Every structure is written in C-alpha cells, then in structure tokens.
PDB file of C-alpha atoms in Angstrom:
ATOM      1  CA  MET A  24      -8.637-123.562  60.788  1.00 47.00           C
ATOM      2  CA  LYS A  25     -10.554-122.921  64.007  1.00 46.00           C
ATOM      3  CA  LYS A  26      -9.458-126.288  65.438  1.00 48.00           C
ATOM      4  CA  LYS A  27      -5.815-125.492  64.675  1.00 50.00           C
ATOM      5  CA  LYS A  28      -6.105-122.123  66.454  1.00 50.00           C
ATOM      6  CA  ASN A  29      -7.678-123.750  69.520  1.00 50.00           C
ATOM      7  CA  LEU A  30      -4.920-126.380  69.533  1.00 51.00           C
ATOM      8  CA  LYS A  31      -2.246-123.655  69.397  1.00 55.00           C
ATOM      9  CA  LYS A  32      -3.867-121.813  72.312  1.00 54.00           C
ATOM     10  CA  LYS A  33      -4.045-125.012  74.368  1.00 53.00           C
ATOM     11  CA  LEU A  34      -0.413-125.839  73.637  1.00 56.00           C
ATOM     12  CA  PHE A  35       0.623-122.275  74.524  1.00 57.00           C
ATOM     13  CA  VAL A  36      -1.121-122.346  77.909  1.00 55.00           C
ATOM     14  CA  ILE A  37       0.095-125.879  78.689  1.00 56.00           C
ATOM     15  CA  GLY A  38       3.606-124.783  77.693  1.00 60.00           C
ATOM     16  CA  LEU A  39       3.439-121.894  80.167  1.00 57.00           C
ATOM     17  CA  VAL A  40       2.464-124.221  82.996  1.00 56.00           C
ATOM     18  CA  ILE A  41       5.148-126.782  82.108  1.00 57.00           C
ATOM     19  CA  ALA A  42       7.705-123.959  81.932  1.00 58.00           C
ATOM     20  CA  LEU A  43       6.608-122.848  85.406  1.00 55.00           C
ATOM     21  CA  VAL A  44       7.086-126.353  86.811  1.00 50.00           C
ATOM     22  CA  THR A  45      10.470-126.707  85.088  1.00 53.00           C
ATOM     23  CA  VAL A  46      11.753-123.332  86.261  1.00 53.00           C
ATOM     24  CA  LEU A  47      10.559-123.898  89.831  1.00 48.00           C
ATOM     25  CA  SER A  48      12.116-127.334  89.940  1.00 44.00           C
ATOM     26  CA  GLY A  49      15.324-126.230  88.254  1.00 47.00           C
ATOM     27  CA  CYS A  50      15.974-123.042  90.182  1.00 47.00           C
ATOM     28  CA  GLY A  51      15.043-124.645  93.450  1.00 42.00           C
ATOM     29  CA  TYR A  52      18.023-125.381  95.084  1.00 43.00           C
ATOM     30  CA  SER A  53      20.072-122.258  94.734  1.00 52.00           C
ATOM     31  CA  THR A  54      21.107-122.679  98.365  1.00 62.00           C
ATOM     32  CA  ASP A  55      23.030-119.422  98.844  1.00 79.00           C
ATOM     33  CA  PRO A  56      21.373-117.531 101.715  1.00 85.00           C
ATOM     34  CA  ILE A  57      19.650-114.384 100.509  1.00 86.00           C
ATOM     35  CA  THR A  58      20.931-111.083 101.919  1.00 84.00           C
ATOM     36  CA  LYS A  59      20.854-107.405 100.921  1.00 84.00           C
ATOM     37  CA  ASP A  60      24.339-107.941  99.435  1.00 83.00           C
ATOM     38  CA  SER A  61      23.359-110.930  97.261  1.00 83.00           C
ATOM     39  CA  PRO A  62      24.666-110.320  93.715  1.00 83.00           C
ATOM     40  CA  GLY A  63      22.514-110.273  90.606  1.00 81.00           C
ATOM     41  CA  PHE A  64      19.412-108.333  89.619  1.00 82.00           C
ATOM     42  CA  TRP A  65      17.022-111.194  90.426  1.00 82.00           C
ATOM     43  CA  SER A  66      18.382-111.866  93.907  1.00 84.00           C
ATOM     44  CA  HIS A  67      18.840-108.205  94.818  1.00 84.00           C
ATOM     45  CA  TYR A  68      15.582-106.729  93.504  1.00 85.00           C
ATOM     46  CA  ILE A  69      13.104-109.649  93.590  1.00 86.00           C
ATOM     47  CA  VAL A  70      14.110-112.379  96.041  1.00 88.00           C
ATOM     48  CA  PHE A  71      15.584-110.231  98.824  1.00 90.00           C
ATOM     49  CA  PRO A  72      12.658-107.730  98.948  1.00 91.00           C
ATOM     50  CA  LEU A  73      10.190-110.642  99.167  1.00 92.00           C
ATOM     51  CA  SER A  74      12.263-112.288 101.905  1.00 92.00           C
ATOM     52  CA  TRP A  75      12.563-108.999 103.797  1.00 93.00           C
ATOM     53  CA  VAL A  76       8.871-108.104 103.638  1.00 93.00           C
ATOM     54  CA  ILE A  77       7.782-111.622 104.716  1.00 93.00           C
ATOM     55  CA  ARG A  78      10.163-111.427 107.696  1.00 93.00           C
ATOM     56  CA  TRP A  79       8.951-107.890 108.531  1.00 94.00           C
ATOM     57  CA  PHE A  80       5.297-108.928 108.701  1.00 94.00           C
ATOM     58  CA  ALA A  81       6.225-112.135 110.525  1.00 92.00           C
ATOM     59  CA  ASP A  82       7.989-110.073 113.202  1.00 92.00           C
ATOM     60  CA  ALA A  83       4.926-107.812 113.422  1.00 92.00           C
ATOM     61  CA  PHE A  84       2.798-110.899 114.181  1.00 89.00           C
ATOM     62  CA  GLY A  85       5.038-112.445 116.819  1.00 88.00           C
ATOM     63  CA  GLY A  86       7.478-114.278 114.558  1.00 88.00           C
ATOM     64  CA  ASN A  87       4.800-116.213 112.648  1.00 91.00           C
ATOM     65  CA  TYR A  88       6.190-116.601 109.124  1.00 92.00           C
ATOM     66  CA  ALA A  89       3.034-118.271 107.820  1.00 92.00           C
ATOM     67  CA  VAL A  90       1.094-115.115 108.708  1.00 93.00           C
ATOM     68  CA  GLY A  91       3.833-113.087 106.995  1.00 93.00           C
ATOM     69  CA  ILE A  92       3.359-115.144 103.824  1.00 93.00           C
ATOM     70  CA  ILE A  93      -0.438-114.719 103.998  1.00 94.00           C
ATOM     71  CA  VAL A  94      -0.200-110.928 104.423  1.00 94.00           C
ATOM     72  CA  VAL A  95       2.346-110.552 101.594  1.00 93.00           C
ATOM     73  CA  THR A  96       0.185-112.746  99.315  1.00 93.00           C
ATOM     74  CA  ILE A  97      -2.815-110.470  99.926  1.00 93.00           C
ATOM     75  CA  ILE A  98      -0.690-107.357  99.274  1.00 93.00           C
ATOM     76  CA  ILE A  99       0.586-108.812  95.989  1.00 90.00           C
ATOM     77  CA  ARG A 100      -2.965-109.665  94.951  1.00 90.00           C
ATOM     78  CA  LEU A 101      -4.089-106.119  95.746  1.00 91.00           C
ATOM     79  CA  ILE A 102      -1.219-104.729  93.637  1.00 89.00           C
ATOM     80  CA  ILE A 103      -2.137-106.838  90.581  1.00 85.00           C
ATOM     81  CA  MET A 104      -5.878-106.379  91.160  1.00 85.00           C
ATOM     82  CA  PRO A 105      -6.234-103.619  88.497  1.00 84.00           C
ATOM     83  CA  LEU A 106      -4.789-106.064  85.950  1.00 80.00           C
ATOM     84  CA  MET A 107      -7.249-108.756  87.041  1.00 79.00           C
ATOM     85  CA  ILE A 108     -10.127-106.265  86.721  1.00 79.00           C
ATOM     86  CA  LYS A 109      -9.002-105.480  83.160  1.00 77.00           C
ATOM     87  CA  GLN A 110      -8.896-109.217  82.460  1.00 74.00           C
ATOM     88  CA  LEU A 111     -12.474-109.674  83.700  1.00 72.00           C
ATOM     89  CA  LYS A 112     -13.690-106.708  81.647  1.00 74.00           C
ATOM     90  CA  SER A 113     -11.867-108.021  78.582  1.00 73.00           C
ATOM     91  CA  GLN A 114     -13.529-111.414  79.058  1.00 70.00           C
ATOM     92  CA  LYS A 115     -16.974-109.784  79.247  1.00 71.00           C
ATOM     93  CA  GLU A 116     -16.326-107.780  76.075  1.00 73.00           C
ATOM     94  CA  MET A 117     -15.002-110.906  74.355  1.00 73.00           C
ATOM     95  CA  MET A 118     -18.269-112.689  75.086  1.00 71.00           C
ATOM     96  CA  LYS A 119     -20.270-109.761  73.689  1.00 72.00           C
ATOM     97  CA  VAL A 120     -18.450-109.827  70.346  1.00 76.00           C
ATOM     98  CA  GLN A 121     -18.692-113.604  69.860  1.00 74.00           C
ATOM     99  CA  PRO A 122     -21.728-113.301  67.507  1.00 77.00           C
ATOM    100  CA  LEU A 123     -19.831-110.687  65.440  1.00 78.00           C
ATOM    101  CA  LEU A 124     -16.777-112.956  65.306  1.00 79.00           C
ATOM    102  CA  LYS A 125     -18.937-115.810  64.034  1.00 80.00           C
ATOM    103  CA  GLU A 126     -20.311-113.521  61.317  1.00 80.00           C
ATOM    104  CA  LEU A 127     -16.771-112.628  60.236  1.00 78.00           C
ATOM    105  CA  GLN A 128     -15.743-116.297  60.206  1.00 77.00           C
ATOM    106  CA  GLY A 129     -18.766-117.081  58.028  1.00 78.00           C
ATOM    107  CA  LYS A 130     -18.059-114.140  55.731  1.00 75.00           C
ATOM    108  CA  TYR A 131     -14.391-115.044  55.306  1.00 73.00           C
ATOM    109  CA  ALA A 132     -14.742-118.829  55.335  1.00 73.00           C
ATOM    110  CA  SER A 133     -12.452-119.426  52.370  1.00 71.00           C
ATOM    111  CA  LYS A 134      -9.091-120.979  53.233  1.00 72.00           C
ATOM    112  CA  ASP A 135      -6.934-119.082  50.762  1.00 73.00           C
ATOM    113  CA  ASN A 136      -4.188-116.887  52.238  1.00 77.00           C
ATOM    114  CA  GLU A 137      -5.761-113.604  51.134  1.00 75.00           C
ATOM    115  CA  THR A 138      -9.062-114.413  52.835  1.00 77.00           C
ATOM    116  CA  LYS A 139      -7.288-115.614  55.991  1.00 77.00           C
ATOM    117  CA  GLN A 140      -5.328-112.370  56.142  1.00 82.00           C
ATOM    118  CA  LYS A 141      -8.536-110.370  55.655  1.00 79.00           C
ATOM    119  CA  LEU A 142     -10.201-112.315  58.485  1.00 79.00           C
ATOM    120  CA  GLN A 143      -7.273-111.562  60.802  1.00 81.00           C
ATOM    121  CA  GLN A 144      -7.402-107.869  59.909  1.00 82.00           C
ATOM    122  CA  GLU A 145     -11.159-107.649  60.467  1.00 80.00           C
ATOM    123  CA  THR A 146     -10.866-109.575  63.749  1.00 81.00           C
ATOM    124  CA  MET A 147      -8.182-107.204  65.036  1.00 82.00           C
ATOM    125  CA  ARG A 148     -10.284-104.218  63.952  1.00 83.00           C
ATOM    126  CA  LEU A 149     -13.239-105.644  65.887  1.00 80.00           C
ATOM    127  CA  TYR A 150     -11.054-106.117  68.976  1.00 80.00           C
ATOM    128  CA  GLN A 151      -9.786-102.532  68.721  1.00 79.00           C
ATOM    129  CA  GLU A 152     -13.317-101.128  68.364  1.00 78.00           C
ATOM    130  CA  HIS A 153     -14.379-102.925  71.560  1.00 75.00           C
ATOM    131  CA  ASN A 154     -11.092-102.268  73.397  1.00 73.00           C
ATOM    132  CA  ILE A 155     -10.262-105.977  73.707  1.00 74.00           C
ATOM    133  CA  ASN A 156      -6.756-107.323  74.261  1.00 71.00           C
ATOM    134  CA  PRO A 157      -6.677-111.032  73.197  1.00 67.00           C
ATOM    135  CA  MET A 158      -3.570-111.624  75.336  1.00 66.00           C
ATOM    136  CA  MET A 159      -5.201-110.274  78.506  1.00 64.00           C
ATOM    137  CA  GLY A 160      -6.350-113.770  79.499  1.00 61.00           C
ATOM    138  CA  CYS A 161      -2.752-115.043  79.728  1.00 65.00           C
ATOM    139  CA  LEU A 162      -1.140-111.839  81.015  1.00 66.00           C
ATOM    140  CA  PRO A 163      -2.001-112.298  84.738  1.00 68.00           C
ATOM    141  CA  LEU A 164      -0.551-115.828  84.643  1.00 68.00           C
ATOM    142  CA  ILE A 165       2.641-114.586  82.965  1.00 72.00           C
ATOM    143  CA  ILE A 166       3.043-111.786  85.528  1.00 75.00           C
ATOM    144  CA  GLN A 167       2.455-114.122  88.480  1.00 76.00           C
ATOM    145  CA  MET A 168       5.117-116.600  87.319  1.00 79.00           C
ATOM    146  CA  PRO A 169       8.144-114.487  88.365  1.00 82.00           C
ATOM    147  CA  ILE A 170       6.371-113.613  91.631  1.00 84.00           C
ATOM    148  CA  LEU A 171       5.868-117.300  92.359  1.00 83.00           C
ATOM    149  CA  ILE A 172       9.487-118.126  91.498  1.00 85.00           C
ATOM    150  CA  GLY A 173      10.629-115.211  93.694  1.00 86.00           C
ATOM    151  CA  PHE A 174       8.493-116.553  96.554  1.00 86.00           C
ATOM    152  CA  TYR A 175      10.013-119.994  96.091  1.00 86.00           C
ATOM    153  CA  GLN A 176      13.564-118.692  96.307  1.00 88.00           C
ATOM    154  CA  ALA A 177      12.771-116.287  99.158  1.00 89.00           C
ATOM    155  CA  ILE A 178      11.536-119.283 101.180  1.00 88.00           C
ATOM    156  CA  SER A 179      14.305-121.722 100.233  1.00 86.00           C
ATOM    157  CA  ARG A 180      17.104-119.159 100.728  1.00 89.00           C
ATOM    158  CA  THR A 181      15.892-117.655 104.015  1.00 90.00           C
ATOM    159  CA  ALA A 182      16.690-119.950 106.939  1.00 89.00           C
ATOM    160  CA  GLU A 183      14.124-118.393 109.302  1.00 89.00           C
ATOM    161  CA  ILE A 184      11.284-118.976 106.844  1.00 89.00           C
ATOM    162  CA  LYS A 185      12.168-122.436 105.552  1.00 87.00           C
ATOM    163  CA  THR A 186      12.749-123.881 109.029  1.00 90.00           C
ATOM    164  CA  ASP A 187       9.657-122.305 110.627  1.00 90.00           C
ATOM    165  CA  SER A 188       6.760-124.590 111.590  1.00 88.00           C
ATOM    166  CA  PHE A 189       3.118-123.989 110.653  1.00 88.00           C
ATOM    167  CA  LEU A 190       0.443-126.338 112.020  1.00 87.00           C
ATOM    168  CA  TRP A 191       1.768-129.849 111.196  1.00 90.00           C
ATOM    169  CA  MET A 192       4.400-128.870 108.607  1.00 90.00           C
ATOM    170  CA  THR A 193       7.673-127.046 108.041  1.00 90.00           C
ATOM    171  CA  LEU A 194       7.236-124.139 105.610  1.00 90.00           C
ATOM    172  CA  GLY A 195      10.339-125.021 103.585  1.00 89.00           C
ATOM    173  CA  GLN A 196       9.324-128.678 103.187  1.00 91.00           C
ATOM    174  CA  PRO A 197       6.434-130.344 101.295  1.00 92.00           C
ATOM    175  CA  ASP A 198       3.290-131.052 103.306  1.00 92.00           C
ATOM    176  CA  PRO A 199       3.812-134.655 104.572  1.00 92.00           C
ATOM    177  CA  PHE A 200       0.047-135.335 104.588  1.00 92.00           C
ATOM    178  CA  TYR A 201      -0.725-133.569 101.255  1.00 93.00           C
ATOM    179  CA  ILE A 202      -3.519-131.598 102.945  1.00 94.00           C
ATOM    180  CA  LEU A 203      -2.440-128.130 101.750  1.00 93.00           C
ATOM    181  CA  PRO A 204      -1.773-129.281  98.141  1.00 94.00           C
ATOM    182  CA  ILE A 205      -5.257-130.850  97.996  1.00 95.00           C
ATOM    183  CA  ILE A 206      -6.860-127.660  99.351  1.00 95.00           C
ATOM    184  CA  ALA A 207      -4.785-125.628  96.871  1.00 94.00           C
ATOM    185  CA  ALA A 208      -6.035-127.804  93.990  1.00 94.00           C
ATOM    186  CA  ILE A 209      -9.675-127.536  95.161  1.00 94.00           C
ATOM    187  CA  THR A 210      -9.525-123.747  95.579  1.00 94.00           C
ATOM    188  CA  THR A 211      -7.837-123.454  92.154  1.00 90.00           C
ATOM    189  CA  PHE A 212     -10.760-125.359  90.632  1.00 90.00           C
ATOM    190  CA  LEU A 213     -13.340-123.229  92.480  1.00 89.00           C
ATOM    191  CA  SER A 214     -11.745-119.910  91.535  1.00 86.00           C
ATOM    192  CA  SER A 215     -11.509-120.952  87.859  1.00 81.00           C
ATOM    193  CA  LYS A 216     -15.054-122.355  87.835  1.00 81.00           C
ATOM    194  CA  ILE A 217     -16.567-119.208  89.362  1.00 81.00           C
ATOM    195  CA  SER A 218     -14.649-117.041  86.879  1.00 74.00           C
ATOM    196  CA  MET A 219     -16.021-119.123  83.980  1.00 72.00           C
ATOM    197  CA  MET A 220     -19.614-119.110  85.269  1.00 69.00           C
ATOM    198  CA  GLY A 221     -20.138-115.517  84.156  1.00 56.00           C
ATOM    199  CA  GLN A 222     -19.336-116.363  80.538  1.00 55.00           C
ATOM    200  CA  THR A 223     -22.319-117.060  78.327  1.00 49.00           C
ATOM    201  CA  GLN A 224     -20.145-118.929  75.801  1.00 51.00           C
ATOM    202  CA  GLN A 225     -17.428-121.211  77.074  1.00 52.00           C
ATOM    203  CA  ASN A 226     -13.938-120.880  75.652  1.00 55.00           C
ATOM    204  CA  LYS A 227     -12.689-124.449  75.059  1.00 60.00           C
ATOM    205  CA  THR A 228      -9.131-123.633  76.084  1.00 59.00           C
ATOM    206  CA  MET A 229     -10.252-122.057  79.353  1.00 63.00           C
ATOM    207  CA  ALA A 230     -12.708-124.896  79.981  1.00 67.00           C
ATOM    208  CA  MET A 231      -9.842-127.360  79.661  1.00 73.00           C
ATOM    209  CA  MET A 232      -7.687-125.297  82.039  1.00 73.00           C
ATOM    210  CA  ILE A 233     -10.383-125.523  84.748  1.00 79.00           C
ATOM    211  CA  TYR A 234      -9.466-129.201  85.124  1.00 81.00           C
ATOM    212  CA  PHE A 235      -5.832-129.074  84.026  1.00 84.00           C
ATOM    213  CA  MET A 236      -4.617-126.353  86.412  1.00 84.00           C
ATOM    214  CA  PRO A 237      -5.793-128.032  89.676  1.00 89.00           C
ATOM    215  CA  VAL A 238      -3.937-131.199  88.670  1.00 89.00           C
ATOM    216  CA  MET A 239      -0.757-129.201  88.022  1.00 87.00           C
ATOM    217  CA  ILE A 240      -1.136-127.291  91.298  1.00 89.00           C
ATOM    218  CA  LEU A 241      -1.613-130.580  93.158  1.00 92.00           C
ATOM    219  CA  PHE A 242       1.515-132.045  91.523  1.00 90.00           C
ATOM    220  CA  MET A 243       3.601-128.972  92.374  1.00 88.00           C
ATOM    221  CA  GLY A 244       2.093-128.737  95.856  1.00 89.00           C
ATOM    222  CA  ILE A 245       3.187-132.230  96.869  1.00 92.00           C
ATOM    223  CA  THR A 246       6.763-131.720  95.621  1.00 90.00           C
ATOM    224  CA  LEU A 247       7.461-128.073  96.531  1.00 89.00           C
ATOM    225  CA  PRO A 248       7.562-126.264  99.928  1.00 90.00           C
ATOM    226  CA  SER A 249       4.245-126.136 101.786  1.00 92.00           C
ATOM    227  CA  ALA A 250       4.613-122.330 101.936  1.00 91.00           C
ATOM    228  CA  LEU A 251       3.858-122.242  98.195  1.00 90.00           C
ATOM    229  CA  ALA A 252       0.678-124.268  98.679  1.00 92.00           C
ATOM    230  CA  LEU A 253      -0.301-121.724 101.347  1.00 93.00           C
ATOM    231  CA  TYR A 254       0.409-118.933  98.819  1.00 92.00           C
ATOM    232  CA  TRP A 255      -1.876-120.606  96.239  1.00 91.00           C
ATOM    233  CA  ILE A 256      -4.694-121.165  98.729  1.00 94.00           C
ATOM    234  CA  ILE A 257      -4.751-117.539  99.917  1.00 94.00           C
ATOM    235  CA  GLY A 258      -4.423-116.280  96.335  1.00 91.00           C
ATOM    236  CA  ASN A 259      -7.311-118.484  95.160  1.00 92.00           C
ATOM    237  CA  ILE A 260      -9.577-117.400  98.018  1.00 93.00           C
ATOM    238  CA  PHE A 261      -8.762-113.767  97.195  1.00 91.00           C
ATOM    239  CA  THR A 262      -9.602-114.420  93.513  1.00 87.00           C
ATOM    240  CA  VAL A 263     -12.983-115.929  94.436  1.00 87.00           C
ATOM    241  CA  PHE A 264     -13.977-112.879  96.507  1.00 86.00           C
ATOM    242  CA  GLN A 265     -12.572-110.545  93.850  1.00 84.00           C
ATOM    243  CA  THR A 266     -14.663-112.216  91.128  1.00 82.00           C
ATOM    244  CA  LEU A 267     -17.823-112.179  93.257  1.00 82.00           C
ATOM    245  CA  LEU A 268     -17.264-108.493  93.995  1.00 81.00           C
ATOM    246  CA  ILE A 269     -16.388-107.290  90.491  1.00 76.00           C
ATOM    247  CA  ASN A 270     -18.174-109.697  88.165  1.00 71.00           C
ATOM    248  CA  ASN A 271     -20.605-111.734  90.258  1.00 68.00           C
ATOM    249  CA  PRO A 272     -21.489-114.728  88.028  1.00 66.00           C
ATOM    250  CA  PHE A 273     -24.652-115.527  90.002  1.00 66.00           C
ATOM    251  CA  LYS A 274     -25.938-111.990  89.470  1.00 68.00           C
ATOM    252  CA  ALA A 275     -24.867-112.113  85.808  1.00 60.00           C
ATOM    253  CA  LYS A 276     -26.731-115.403  85.355  1.00 64.00           C
ATOM    254  CA  LYS A 277     -29.922-113.901  86.830  1.00 67.00           C
ATOM    255  CA  LEU A 278     -29.628-110.886  84.529  1.00 65.00           C
ATOM    256  CA  GLN A 279     -29.063-113.182  81.559  1.00 62.00           C
ATOM    257  CA  GLN A 280     -32.128-115.255  82.464  1.00 64.00           C
ATOM    258  CA  ALA A 281     -34.191-112.079  82.870  1.00 67.00           C
ATOM    259  CA  GLU A 282     -33.026-110.825  79.447  1.00 65.00           C
ATOM    260  CA  GLU A 283     -33.840-114.171  77.832  1.00 65.00           C
ATOM    261  CA  ALA A 284     -37.288-114.198  79.478  1.00 70.00           C
ATOM    262  CA  ALA A 285     -37.938-110.609  78.281  1.00 72.00           C
ATOM    263  CA  LYS A 286     -36.865-111.541  74.740  1.00 69.00           C
ATOM    264  CA  ALA A 287     -39.046-114.655  74.793  1.00 71.00           C
ATOM    265  CA  GLU A 288     -41.999-112.590  76.045  1.00 71.00           C
ATOM    266  CA  GLU A 289     -41.383-109.951  73.354  1.00 74.00           C
ATOM    267  CA  ALA A 290     -41.161-112.645  70.665  1.00 72.00           C
ATOM    268  CA  GLY A 291     -44.391-114.203  71.977  1.00 71.00           C
ATOM    269  CA  LEU A 292     -46.230-110.865  71.892  1.00 72.00           C
ATOM    270  CA  LYS A 293     -44.914-110.155  68.394  1.00 73.00           C
ATOM    271  CA  LYS A 294     -46.026-113.568  67.191  1.00 74.00           C
ATOM    272  CA  LYS A 295     -49.438-113.075  68.770  1.00 71.00           C
ATOM    273  CA  ALA A 296     -49.795-109.646  67.131  1.00 70.00           C
ATOM    274  CA  GLU A 297     -48.867-111.099  63.729  1.00 72.00           C
ATOM    275  CA  HIS A 298     -51.353-113.909  64.226  1.00 69.00           C
ATOM    276  CA  MET A 299     -54.107-111.390  65.052  1.00 71.00           C
ATOM    277  CA  LYS A 300     -53.260-109.332  61.959  1.00 70.00           C
ATOM    278  CA  ALA A 301     -53.345-112.459  59.802  1.00 67.00           C
ATOM    279  CA  SER A 302     -56.721-113.384  61.312  1.00 68.00           C
ATOM    280  CA  LYS A 303     -58.117-109.926  60.561  1.00 65.00           C
ATOM    281  CA  ARG A 304     -56.861-110.077  56.976  1.00 64.00           C
ATOM    282  CA  GLY A 305     -58.446-113.501  56.606  1.00 61.00           C
ATOM    283  CA  GLY A 306     -61.761-112.170  57.964  1.00 58.00           C
ATOM    284  CA  LYS A 307     -61.775-109.240  55.506  1.00 57.00           C
ATOM    285  CA  LYS A 308     -61.140-111.569  52.556  1.00 56.00           C
ATOM    286  CA  ARG A 309     -64.078-113.801  53.533  1.00 55.00           C
ATOM    287  CA  LYS A 310     -66.358-110.739  53.620  1.00 54.00           C
TER     288      LYS A 310
END
C-alpha cells in the first residue's frame, strides 16, 4: 500500500514537470507581439504586465533587459515568499509527525477497505491537529508554472527583450554554449539539496526530485530562451538564501546532534542509576 502511494506521488510530480515542458514547448511560438491591446485574459493580464515591468526596470538600468529580468525575478520570489515559508513550516511539522504516522500505519495495517478508510481518516485528523497541508509541497511548483509560462511568452513576444544581448547570448535564443543551462541545473540541485538537509527523515519522492529536476531544467535550458535559464538561476540563488535564513539546515543539524547527544547522555545516566540500584539490591540480599 505504501509503495503504491509513493509511486502515485512520484508519477504526479513527474507529470507536473512533463506538463510544464509540453506547455512551454507548445505555447512557444505564439508570435503575435504583445501589447496593451492584445486580446484574451492570459495575454492582457499575465503576459503584457510581465513584459511591461521587465521593460520598465530595463529602462531604469540603461536599457539592460537582463537586469530587468533579474529584478522582476527577485520581486516575484518576494511575492511568493510567504507561500514558501508556509511550505518550509509544513515540511518541518511533517517530519515531527512521522513517528505518529508510523504508529497509525502499524495500528491500521490490515488491507481491507474499512481499515484503509479508517487510516485515511486518522491521518487527516493528525494533519489537521498539527496544521499540516499535504499538498503544500507541490503548491509552490504549481503556482510558479503559470509565472514561468508567462515569462516565456513575455520574452518571445516582446521584440526588445528577445533580441537583446546579454554577455555571449541573445535573451530570446538558447545559450549556444550551454553555460547558463548547466548553471541553472547545478543551482537547482543545490537549492533542493539544502532544502532537504533540514529533514531528519527523507521523503523518497522528494529525494528522487533532487536528481530529476536538475536534469529537466538542463533539458529545458538548452532548448528554450537563455532568459529562462537566467530566471531559474536567480530564483534558485534566492531560494538558497531564503532557506538558510528561514530554516537553516546546518543549524538544524547541530541542534539535532545536540538533542541526540543529550538523549544519549540521559539514557546513559539512567542506565547507570539502574545498575547502581541493582547492585545495592544484590548487596542487601547477600547480607
């Protein structure tokens, strides 16, 4: 039962990523230039505002559209930061209730439908008591998907952005030397790894995604505009600093080690005290 659930979670997450690649590839070459008069909800309220704000910041920095993309990426990350904080808190709470979940799984180990339903009910009750949202882990990814697609179209449908040069590349074209996609993949791995370091028990699905996501980012980075690779790099760097600030895994690891050492010391003292009591009882009997 547990293996089937893990498989479903893996397939769900992989499906999200594949859907992202498909949508990005499929909606890519909507070549109509984006303007304030572009028809449709998506173009008018998502793509055009992103295009406009990138151009506004680019103009503020001397016409540098790469800087505009970097600034807008940071702003977007700041906007969704409360959601990311909730995700980190939910992950911490999830780790705390793992022993209780194992107890429930042992208590309701039978595979009949009634017992399965009871296990689901008790699991949901446990989540509610600890204010845990099981979908919180996927929610940030789901929310970022339309932002990423909007970025893609804002770049491909705005002539000034897609034809602008940044270092050795054109923002609207893939990086010819694959340097940005490789950096994007590496920073994706680092941000995921640092996020997972603070977890005392590793979720198998998330552990798999640590290696799967960088590969997907690399694949998309070498086929899509270099501006998107730049977006991923800045976003990943922001995530690393955000994680270190909010839920520093190195600090958490030290605290965990200190707690384990204190427990071991307490267990040692308890064992020593019991041994001394046993010795005293043995001495009294001999007398």
